[in-house]
Amino acid sequence: MPKLSVRTELLVAFAALAVLAMLPAFTSSKALVDFVIRAAAFGLFATSLNLLVGYGGMVSFGHGLFFGLGAYSFGLLMQRTGLPIPVAFALTLVISALSGLVIGAICVRLKEIYFAFVTLAFQMLLHSLIVSWVPLTGGDQGLLGGIPRPTFFGVNLANHIHLYMTSAVLLVVGLLLMRQIAQSPFGYTLRMIRDNPGRTSFLGVNVFRTKLTAFVLAGVFASAGGTIMSLFVSSAYPDFAYWTMSGEAIFIIMLGGTSTFLGPMVGTVVLLLLNDVVTRITPHYGLVLGIVILLFALGLRKGITDFIVEWFDDRRTARITAADAEEGAR
Amino acid sequence: MNPDALLTCFASSACLVTQVTSGFIIGMLLFLVAVGLTLIFGVLKVVNFTHGAFYMLGAYFAFTAYGLTGSFVAALAAAAVGTGLLGVVFERWFISRVYGGNVLMQLLVCYGFILIFDDVVRIVWGAEFRSMGMPDAFMLPPFIVAGGVIPAYYLFLIVCGLVIAAGLGMGLSRTRLGKTIRAASHNPDMVSALGINTGLLYACVFGFGGLLAGLAGGLAAPVRSLTSGMGFSILIESFIVTVIGGMGSILGALVGAILIGLIRTFGTLGFPLFTEGLMYLFMAVVLIAKPTGLFGKDIA
């Protein structure tokens, strides 16, 4: 992966945002606008998981916890306190960071499969709390009565286009921040821990603290995704915190590819498209999705962007060998 | 929160007997699922996230066999044999392809299969709740112990669970197969070099684990309502059991399962809203105090 300068990345992000901003001017399709909002929510969620899985080698099977936590914290704060949206959003991120700190402190010491299912257990704890604490959360019905969306700084999130723009900005800013984290010395320390934790610790790095920081950061970005989702549906449902959410996120990053930063984003778009097509054709969504997952996991064994990167690498190698051969012939 | 109910129950022997028995039957069903999970993990080093689906399929197999033959023995046999065979096929064709530490792929394959199994159950048996009903043989007057009521079937379940636990413990420590299995869990390459077909052994262990889960499903069918997705909650609980008891330990699975069963029944009395939370809390405490579980060796 070529290392781009921060300025180039800012330019790319700005260009992406400009394209997204102009989209509603060219199309009046509500479905497309909706699609981008959903992609923003899931994209932040999946990319944050890849921060753990791809960069840190920590396969969390409970990342949906933060998605659900974000949606419920934000929804409840808006319903119960009447705070302005930016304040409630910031508080949601703080709540997720604190929860991530506590849960992470218990989980990140554990290895591989233990880590995977203890994170899963914590997610199911949140799910069972949501389902059983009916007076607060509305139980199975989700947060009832909608989430109030008072205007702030002239932004009215009840307006579809305003919500779309806010989601797009959150997505691009979130991705840019995560990209900076991944490219920072911290990000490289994380990769080093993934590849050789023993050696990293010999070099004087506090492995536990680095992993915990990654866990908290990933949780914060995932809860931002959950917040977008709760704004989009104007509610929050127990399904947001259900284990299938984590399973889906794992499939998304595998589908897109864990070795590139934008892989999870590609995976998100592809899975959402697949989702829309399959649910239109058949009621047996699980059956079809399950078979697709098996095809990828047992057949291809790689994500979409992994194939693209490999193709470029192969071409470059081929070009170099060809040039070498030419030189040799001369 | 209702700690008063808990205290009243502790003061009455009738209530204690009833609660402890229902704690034990939850514990026995959990044990049968968890012990397969722990056995498979001990030998294959794979956490079978589809284990709950085997439990669910066992329950549905028993439901259908009971409906066809009217015999509870046939129902249990169908549950055990059906899921056992499924386990062997599943291990040979799918799980064996993702051995070797790639947790991401293992999770994905299992996730895919859970989705498929749940949907297949909905297609074959319908989306609504099913119930098998109590077999005639157990339509007996309940036993009364110290004022507490114990249905005959509960007693049967508890005895079944304890017999299987004892049999497993003896089998693993005394028989040749048991010794081979224990050897394979320590050093599969050496076992293979000694001329033992480890692939076959792995398939057997996985099939046996599936069989136990299916049997648990069959045993649960008369006292639980059947629905697609019933496997996932028991899967999470049996994970908690194995974390508490220690991965790879049969005694740990038994003790952990009974503890969770008792926490569930007494938790329902004292903290109805936080029953599930209590289990997770207990797990977190064990993890912090002894990360390898109560009876676990240092394999985590």
XYZ file of C-alpha atoms in Angstrom:
630
model
C 0.000 0.000 0.000
C 1.572 3.295 -1.024
C 1.897 5.729 1.830
C 0.204 8.963 0.822
C 0.907 12.282 2.443
C -1.709 13.659 4.788
C -2.387 16.464 2.323
C -3.127 14.006 -0.501
C -5.452 12.068 1.761
C -7.244 15.264 2.745
C -7.665 16.067 -0.944
C -9.024 12.598 -1.688
C -11.433 12.896 1.226
C -12.542 16.329 0.082
C -13.088 15.071 -3.469
C -15.110 12.121 -2.159
C -17.218 14.457 -0.090
C -17.760 16.772 -3.068
C -18.953 13.845 -5.188
C -21.307 12.690 -2.437
C -22.579 16.249 -1.964
C -23.411 16.633 -5.638
C -25.167 13.276 -5.879
C -28.631 14.516 -4.809
C -28.442 17.278 -7.442
C -28.198 14.692 -10.216
C -30.707 12.169 -9.035
C -34.031 12.418 -7.322
C -33.902 8.757 -6.356
C -34.721 8.426 -2.655
C -33.499 4.842 -2.734
C -30.001 5.952 -3.722
C -29.865 8.598 -0.988
C -31.071 6.034 1.543
C -28.464 3.617 0.309
C -25.660 6.099 0.969
C -26.939 6.752 4.510
C -27.021 3.022 5.252
C -23.606 2.583 3.670
C -22.293 5.370 5.919
C -23.604 3.640 9.041
C -22.351 0.173 8.078
C -19.154 1.502 6.510
C -18.026 3.203 9.714
C -19.019 0.084 11.661
C -17.135 -2.337 9.393
C -14.045 -0.155 8.927
C -13.743 0.240 12.688
C -13.908 -3.554 13.052
C -11.108 -3.851 10.521
C -8.988 -1.598 12.713
C -9.153 -4.464 15.199
C -9.107 -7.460 12.851
C -6.961 -6.303 9.946
C -4.470 -4.092 11.769
C -4.544 -5.513 15.278
C -5.226 -9.196 14.538
C -7.952 -9.157 17.201
C -10.952 -11.001 15.780
C -13.851 -9.561 17.735
C -17.177 -11.360 17.330
C -18.969 -8.806 19.489
C -18.375 -5.565 17.663
C -22.124 -5.124 17.165
C -22.213 -4.222 20.859
C -20.891 -0.768 20.042
C -23.214 -0.338 17.079
C -26.197 -1.098 19.298
C -24.806 0.890 22.194
C -24.327 3.932 19.962
C -27.847 3.708 18.563
C -29.490 3.234 21.976
C -27.356 5.805 23.856
C -27.993 8.457 21.259
C -31.688 7.638 20.940
C -32.247 7.618 24.698
C -30.260 10.822 25.231
C -32.357 12.582 22.590
C -35.638 11.203 23.930
C -34.980 11.743 27.620
C -32.753 14.792 27.962
C -33.567 17.126 25.078
C -29.886 17.956 24.609
C -28.814 19.456 21.282
C -27.806 16.800 18.732
C -24.043 17.554 18.667
C -23.867 17.342 22.480
C -25.828 14.069 22.544
C -23.589 12.713 19.786
C -20.437 13.634 21.710
C -21.872 12.087 24.890
C -22.681 8.905 22.951
C -19.069 8.653 21.861
C -17.925 9.174 25.450
C -20.294 6.460 26.721
C -18.989 4.042 24.086
C -15.384 4.886 24.918
C -15.965 4.220 28.619
C -17.796 0.929 27.918
C -15.017 -0.034 25.529
C -12.483 0.657 28.248
C -14.203 -1.614 30.768
C -15.038 -4.445 28.351
C -11.691 -4.155 26.601
C -9.812 -4.346 29.887
C -11.425 -7.750 30.457
C -11.169 -9.020 26.879
C -7.955 -7.879 25.203
C -5.703 -10.068 27.348
C -7.425 -13.135 25.903
C -6.104 -14.888 22.863
C -7.823 -15.439 19.532
C -10.886 -17.615 19.942
C -11.310 -16.730 23.607
C -11.265 -13.049 22.684
C -13.786 -13.713 19.914
C -16.374 -15.314 22.113
C -15.966 -13.275 25.250
C -16.604 -10.153 23.166
C -19.612 -12.016 21.780
C -20.798 -12.782 25.305
C -20.632 -9.110 26.272
C -22.606 -8.199 23.196
C -25.305 -10.715 24.114
C -25.351 -9.217 27.606
C -26.201 -5.833 26.129
C -28.797 -7.475 23.891
C -30.455 -9.239 26.813
C -30.434 -6.004 28.833
C -32.113 -4.168 25.977
C -34.747 -6.863 25.553
C -35.529 -7.226 29.262
C -35.319 -3.597 30.443
C -38.638 -2.743 28.832
C -39.438 0.502 30.734
C -36.266 2.135 29.445
C -35.697 0.564 26.038
C -39.136 -0.584 24.932
C -37.867 -4.190 24.782
C -38.521 -6.052 21.535
C -40.416 -3.109 20.081
C -37.357 -0.863 20.075
C -37.336 2.782 21.127
C -40.906 3.929 20.696
C -42.106 7.345 19.606
C -39.229 8.229 17.320
C -36.091 10.207 18.071
C -36.576 13.989 18.242
C -34.330 15.835 15.831
C -34.147 19.517 16.779
C -32.420 21.832 14.320
C -28.827 22.741 15.131
C -26.588 25.247 13.241
C -29.284 25.390 10.576
C -29.122 21.620 10.051
C -32.490 19.907 10.266
C -31.963 16.159 10.385
C -35.662 15.509 9.836
C -34.991 16.752 6.324
C -33.889 13.852 4.165
C -31.145 15.750 2.306
C -29.768 17.262 5.496
C -29.570 13.810 7.061
C -27.885 12.535 3.923
C -25.259 15.288 3.993
C -24.606 14.816 7.712
C -24.130 11.071 7.230
C -21.795 11.662 4.292
C -19.707 14.134 6.302
C -19.560 11.773 9.291
C -18.537 8.897 7.023
C -15.766 10.806 5.264
C -14.443 12.414 8.456
C -14.610 9.067 10.279
C -12.765 7.255 7.496
C -10.146 10.000 7.316
C -9.554 9.818 11.069
C -9.304 6.032 11.028
C -6.925 6.231 8.089
C -4.705 8.608 10.075
C -4.815 6.244 13.040
C -3.854 3.317 10.826
C -0.938 5.262 9.306
C 0.302 6.723 12.586
C 3.139 5.214 14.657
C 0.338 3.809 16.824
C -1.095 2.021 13.779
C 2.272 0.504 12.968
C 2.756 -0.599 16.571
C -0.623 -2.316 16.286
C 0.485 -4.182 13.145
C 3.678 -5.180 14.912
C 1.672 -6.636 17.808
C -0.461 -8.545 15.322
C 2.623 -10.056 13.689
C 4.728 -10.709 16.766
C 3.381 -9.719 20.176
C 6.269 -11.233 22.116
C 8.909 -9.305 20.250
C 6.914 -6.060 20.426
C 6.720 -6.369 24.152
C 10.500 -6.990 24.331
C 10.976 -3.724 22.474
C 9.331 -1.944 25.377
C 5.838 -1.504 23.989
C 2.961 -1.911 26.430
C 1.001 -4.471 24.395
C -2.026 -4.451 26.675
C -2.396 -0.675 26.551
C -1.973 -0.545 22.762
C -4.584 -3.253 22.202
C -6.944 -1.623 24.674
C -6.577 1.755 22.938
C -7.381 0.108 19.604
C -10.419 -1.593 21.147
C -11.729 1.695 22.560
C -11.113 3.619 19.323
C -12.824 0.935 17.237
C -15.774 1.009 19.637
C -16.106 4.783 19.343
C -16.218 4.718 15.528
C -18.656 1.786 15.534
C -20.992 3.705 17.832
C -20.862 6.664 15.438
C -22.133 4.216 12.810
C -24.889 3.142 15.187
C -25.868 6.762 15.741
C -26.295 7.323 12.013
C -28.468 4.211 11.853
C -30.674 5.395 14.730
C -31.104 8.783 13.054
C -31.982 7.039 9.802
C -34.689 4.767 11.234
C -35.593 7.326 13.956
C -35.467 4.540 16.524
C -33.221 1.775 17.804
C -33.980 -1.949 17.767
C -32.540 -4.869 19.759
C -31.384 -6.321 16.438
C -28.728 -3.596 16.294
C -27.050 -5.273 19.232
C -27.764 -8.853 18.124
C -24.897 -11.196 17.271
C -25.862 -11.330 13.583
C -24.736 -7.710 13.382
C -21.224 -8.763 14.363
C -21.361 -11.737 12.022
C -22.388 -9.478 9.172
C -19.553 -7.042 9.948
C -17.049 -9.891 9.916
C -18.381 -11.039 6.577
C -18.241 -7.469 5.226
C -14.561 -7.042 6.009
C -13.740 -10.471 4.661
C -15.789 -9.798 1.531
C -14.057 -6.485 0.894
C -10.645 -7.587 2.055
C -8.812 -7.002 5.310
C -5.479 -5.979 3.814
C -6.559 -2.625 2.385
C -7.978 0.311 4.270
C -10.977 0.776 1.980
C -11.698 -2.968 1.702
C -14.440 -2.891 4.378
C -16.088 0.053 2.599
C -16.161 -1.945 -0.655
C -17.512 -4.910 1.288
C -20.238 -2.742 2.812
C -21.470 -1.512 -0.562
C -21.419 -5.007 -2.082
C -23.210 -6.620 0.876
C -25.878 -3.903 1.014
C -26.503 -4.325 -2.724
C -26.656 -8.103 -2.310
C -28.984 -7.617 0.642
C -31.370 -5.459 -1.383
C -31.403 -7.842 -4.331
C -31.821 -11.032 -2.295
C -34.595 -9.740 -0.042
C -36.504 -8.699 -3.140
C -36.241 -12.171 -4.707
C -36.655 -14.597 -1.824
C -37.825 -14.684 1.810
C -34.972 -17.078 2.612
C -32.338 -14.426 3.046
C -30.295 -16.452 5.547
C -30.016 -19.435 3.214
C -28.726 -17.350 0.301
C -26.405 -15.217 2.428
C -25.068 -18.349 4.133
C -24.219 -19.959 0.801
C -22.531 -16.766 -0.444
C -20.487 -16.623 2.766
C -19.391 -20.245 2.337
C -18.413 -19.593 -1.291
C -16.197 -16.761 -0.146
C -14.786 -18.380 2.977
C -14.152 -21.853 1.520
C -13.848 -21.115 -2.180
C -12.218 -17.741 -2.835
C -10.669 -17.290 0.606
C -9.917 -13.656 -0.206
C -11.736 -10.355 -0.359
C -12.494 -8.268 -3.421
C -9.800 -5.644 -2.857
C -7.258 -8.375 -2.108
C -7.763 -9.630 -5.663
C -7.342 -6.130 -7.085
C -4.163 -5.490 -5.103
C -2.766 -8.861 -6.165
C -3.589 -8.177 -9.788
C -1.670 -4.893 -9.647
C 1.236 -6.580 -7.890
C 1.338 -9.330 -10.501
C 1.336 -6.803 -13.292
C 4.147 -4.852 -11.713
C 6.169 -8.024 -11.202
C 5.472 -9.053 -14.792
C 6.597 -5.639 -16.019
C 9.801 -5.776 -14.016
C 10.600 -9.301 -15.177
C 9.913 -8.265 -18.762
C 12.210 -5.244 -18.400
C 14.879 -7.432 -16.848
C 14.604 -9.937 -19.642
C 14.928 -7.153 -22.202
C 18.007 -5.858 -20.440
C 19.461 -9.347 -20.384
C 18.856 -9.788 -24.099
C 20.650 -6.573 -24.872
C -34.986 -6.496 41.795
C -36.758 -8.726 44.235
C -34.313 -10.029 46.871
C -37.217 -10.721 49.256
C -38.476 -13.530 47.029
C -35.003 -15.010 47.099
C -34.862 -14.898 50.904
C -38.341 -16.394 51.264
C -37.282 -19.209 48.974
C -34.133 -19.915 50.959
C -36.289 -20.193 54.051
C -38.606 -22.818 52.530
C -37.363 -26.319 51.781
C -40.124 -26.909 49.215
C -39.062 -23.915 47.192
C -35.385 -24.829 47.493
C -35.984 -28.366 46.206
C -38.019 -27.135 43.242
C -35.526 -24.445 42.319
C -32.479 -26.657 42.691
C -34.073 -29.369 40.511
C -34.908 -26.948 37.752
C -31.426 -25.496 38.056
C -30.052 -28.998 37.588
C -32.099 -29.789 34.472
C -30.986 -26.542 32.843
C -27.481 -27.463 33.941
C -27.672 -30.999 32.493
C -28.855 -29.837 29.077
C -26.150 -27.158 29.102
C -23.577 -29.714 30.128
C -24.367 -32.004 27.185
C -23.930 -29.117 24.751
C -20.917 -27.607 26.496
C -19.043 -30.873 26.893
C -19.157 -31.480 23.134
C -17.929 -27.956 22.564
C -15.087 -28.379 25.011
C -14.149 -31.817 23.636
C -14.049 -30.513 20.062
C -11.984 -27.532 21.151
C -9.624 -29.689 23.177
C -8.838 -32.006 20.272
C -9.403 -29.966 17.104
C -8.556 -26.508 18.518
C -11.652 -25.174 16.782
C -14.563 -23.499 18.516
C -17.638 -24.872 16.849
C -19.966 -21.895 16.660
C -22.561 -24.090 14.953
C -22.857 -26.283 18.047
C -26.139 -24.631 19.002
C -27.521 -25.526 15.586
C -26.816 -29.215 16.321
C -28.843 -28.890 19.511
C -31.675 -27.282 17.564
C -31.561 -29.943 14.821
C -31.510 -32.686 17.459
C -34.695 -31.277 18.949
C -36.399 -31.132 15.543
C -35.212 -34.633 14.564
C -36.680 -35.934 17.830
C -39.901 -34.020 17.170
C -40.328 -35.601 13.747
C -39.298 -39.117 14.830
C -41.668 -38.945 17.801
C -44.469 -37.792 15.530
C -43.842 -40.697 13.144
C -43.236 -43.550 15.588
C -44.703 -42.348 18.851
C -41.692 -43.805 20.624
C -39.510 -41.556 22.752
C -36.559 -43.962 22.458
C -36.754 -43.726 18.687
C -36.941 -39.934 18.992
C -33.769 -39.788 21.070
C -32.020 -42.229 18.724
C -32.979 -40.117 15.705
C -31.713 -36.968 17.409
C -28.384 -38.519 18.408
C -27.664 -40.478 15.231
C -28.854 -37.720 12.898
C -26.732 -34.992 14.432
C -23.787 -37.354 14.915
C -23.703 -38.186 11.209
C -24.183 -34.541 10.347
C -21.238 -33.695 12.566
C -18.977 -36.151 10.751
C -19.974 -34.825 7.333
C -19.669 -31.222 8.518
C -16.179 -31.788 9.894
C -14.860 -33.698 6.876
C -16.279 -31.423 4.182
C -16.151 -27.996 5.727
C -14.452 -27.475 9.072
C -11.381 -29.487 8.080
C -10.702 -26.867 5.425
C -10.264 -24.052 7.910
C -7.985 -25.692 10.482
C -4.813 -23.939 11.443
C -5.462 -20.821 13.382
C -7.348 -18.602 10.978
C -10.082 -17.628 13.399
C -11.698 -15.255 10.927
C -12.376 -18.067 8.422
C -13.622 -20.428 11.150
C -16.061 -17.806 12.372
C -17.260 -17.090 8.857
C -17.853 -20.723 7.931
C -19.790 -21.233 11.153
C -21.739 -17.991 10.697
C -22.703 -19.093 7.192
C -23.876 -22.471 8.444
C -25.889 -21.022 11.331
C -27.772 -18.849 8.832
C -28.338 -21.844 6.541
C -29.454 -24.249 9.305
C -31.842 -21.681 10.817
C -33.422 -21.036 7.445
C -33.627 -24.737 6.581
C -35.461 -25.357 9.862
C -37.901 -22.557 9.003
C -38.465 -24.071 5.556
C -38.889 -27.677 6.727
C -40.679 -27.257 10.063
C -42.179 -23.785 9.738
C -41.440 -20.513 11.512
C -43.941 -20.959 14.356
C -43.158 -22.459 17.759
C -43.495 -26.249 17.928
C -43.896 -28.424 20.942
C -43.423 -32.151 21.175
C -45.355 -32.893 24.336
C -44.430 -35.186 27.223
C -44.011 -38.879 26.291
C -46.610 -41.193 27.905
C -43.950 -43.127 29.806
C -43.257 -40.044 31.899
C -46.885 -39.180 32.602
C -46.341 -40.215 36.204
C -47.260 -38.464 39.418
C -44.371 -36.198 40.434
C -42.106 -37.056 43.325
C -42.495 -34.997 46.459
C -39.254 -34.344 48.310
C -39.345 -32.179 51.440
C -42.488 -30.530 50.104
C -40.889 -29.731 46.737
C -42.367 -31.137 43.523
C -40.059 -33.012 41.132
C -41.633 -34.236 37.859
C -40.494 -37.720 36.832
C -39.018 -36.449 33.579
C -36.770 -34.012 35.433
C -35.353 -36.876 37.424
C -34.768 -38.844 34.218
C -32.951 -35.871 32.674
C -30.685 -35.406 35.664
C -29.833 -39.107 35.794
C -29.123 -39.128 32.036
C -26.782 -36.158 32.367
C -24.870 -37.609 35.308
C -24.541 -41.031 33.654
C -23.178 -39.464 30.466
C -20.773 -37.310 32.482
C -19.484 -40.327 34.388
C -19.254 -42.420 31.223
C -17.324 -39.703 29.419
C -14.926 -39.214 32.277
C -14.261 -42.964 32.531
C -14.071 -43.406 28.777
C -11.506 -40.666 28.329
C -9.292 -41.743 31.185
C -9.528 -45.548 30.922
C -10.176 -46.734 27.367
C -7.693 -46.936 24.518
C -9.756 -44.569 22.369
C -9.943 -42.102 25.230
C -6.195 -42.193 25.659
C -5.674 -41.688 21.927
C -8.004 -38.701 22.004
C -6.139 -37.169 24.929
C -2.835 -37.792 23.198
C -4.121 -36.167 20.008
C -5.166 -33.093 21.924
C -1.604 -32.695 23.219
C 0.374 -33.538 20.129
C -1.546 -34.487 16.988
C 1.583 -34.750 14.810
C 3.146 -37.343 17.094
C -0.107 -39.321 17.269
C -0.290 -39.251 13.498
C 3.343 -40.364 13.229
C 2.510 -43.350 15.413
C 0.208 -44.602 12.686
C -3.127 -43.377 13.986
C -5.472 -41.873 11.450
C -5.970 -38.429 13.016
C -8.353 -37.289 10.293
C -10.691 -40.135 11.218
C -10.189 -39.363 14.903
C -11.074 -35.709 14.355
C -14.222 -36.657 12.451
C -15.195 -39.052 15.251
C -14.689 -36.454 17.972
C -16.621 -33.841 16.038
C -19.391 -36.329 15.276
C -19.537 -37.375 18.917
C -19.724 -33.741 20.043
C -22.543 -33.174 17.558
C -24.253 -36.345 18.811
C -24.201 -35.092 22.415
C -25.607 -31.726 21.366
C -28.310 -33.450 19.329
C -29.114 -35.745 22.249
C -29.443 -32.676 24.468
C -31.849 -31.236 21.899
C -33.838 -34.487 21.882
C -33.963 -34.572 25.691
C -35.001 -30.919 25.770
C -37.782 -31.379 23.197
C -40.475 -32.503 25.711
C -39.810 -29.575 28.062
C -38.893 -26.750 25.675
C -40.694 -25.117 22.793
C -38.967 -25.588 19.470
C -38.116 -22.672 17.241
C -35.478 -21.809 14.686
C -32.801 -19.825 16.453
C -33.236 -21.794 19.699
C -29.670 -22.971 19.212
C -27.983 -19.637 19.556
C -28.970 -18.826 23.098
C -27.825 -22.246 24.333
C -24.617 -21.790 22.366
C -23.827 -18.552 24.199
C -24.661 -20.161 27.526
C -22.483 -23.181 26.848
C -19.632 -20.853 25.934
C -20.061 -19.177 29.264
C -20.038 -22.631 30.862
C -16.788 -23.585 29.153
C -15.196 -20.252 30.018
C -16.170 -20.697 33.655
C -15.238 -24.377 33.845
C -12.159 -24.102 31.667
C -11.841 -25.086 28.001
C -11.065 -28.762 27.552
C -12.133 -29.883 31.021
C -15.094 -32.260 31.362
C -15.409 -31.788 35.107
C -15.239 -28.024 34.488
C -18.094 -28.275 31.980
C -20.215 -30.213 34.499
C -19.566 -27.846 37.398
C -19.899 -24.745 35.209
C -23.166 -26.000 33.718
C -24.728 -26.718 37.105
C -23.565 -23.341 38.448
C -25.121 -21.557 35.479
C -28.316 -23.581 35.891
C -28.582 -22.585 39.550
C -27.752 -18.936 38.772
C -30.522 -18.933 36.207
C -33.222 -20.396 38.438
C -32.387 -18.425 41.567
C -31.642 -15.305 39.498
C -35.153 -15.454 38.035
C -36.507 -15.251 41.580
C -34.258 -12.528 42.905
C -33.370 -10.410 39.885
C -35.888 -11.172 37.129
C -34.587 -8.416 34.849
C -30.952 -9.176 35.353
C -30.901 -13.013 35.242
C -28.875 -13.138 32.055
C -26.707 -10.317 33.348
C -25.832 -12.395 36.416
C -24.362 -15.145 34.217
C -22.175 -12.686 32.357
C -21.169 -11.023 35.584
C -20.156 -14.386 37.000
C -18.193 -15.154 33.848
C -16.415 -11.787 34.009
C -15.458 -12.399 37.636
C -14.041 -15.836 36.793
C -12.173 -14.419 33.808
C -10.570 -11.699 35.874
C -9.723 -13.977 38.788
C -8.669 -17.060 36.821
C -8.545 -16.500 33.040
C -8.180 -20.242 32.308
C -11.442 -21.095 34.069
C -12.040 -22.969 37.310
C -10.681 -26.329 36.104
C -8.802 -25.229 33.011
C -5.155 -25.840 32.326
C -3.131 -23.111 30.713
C -4.348 -23.534 27.148
C -6.065 -20.210 26.673
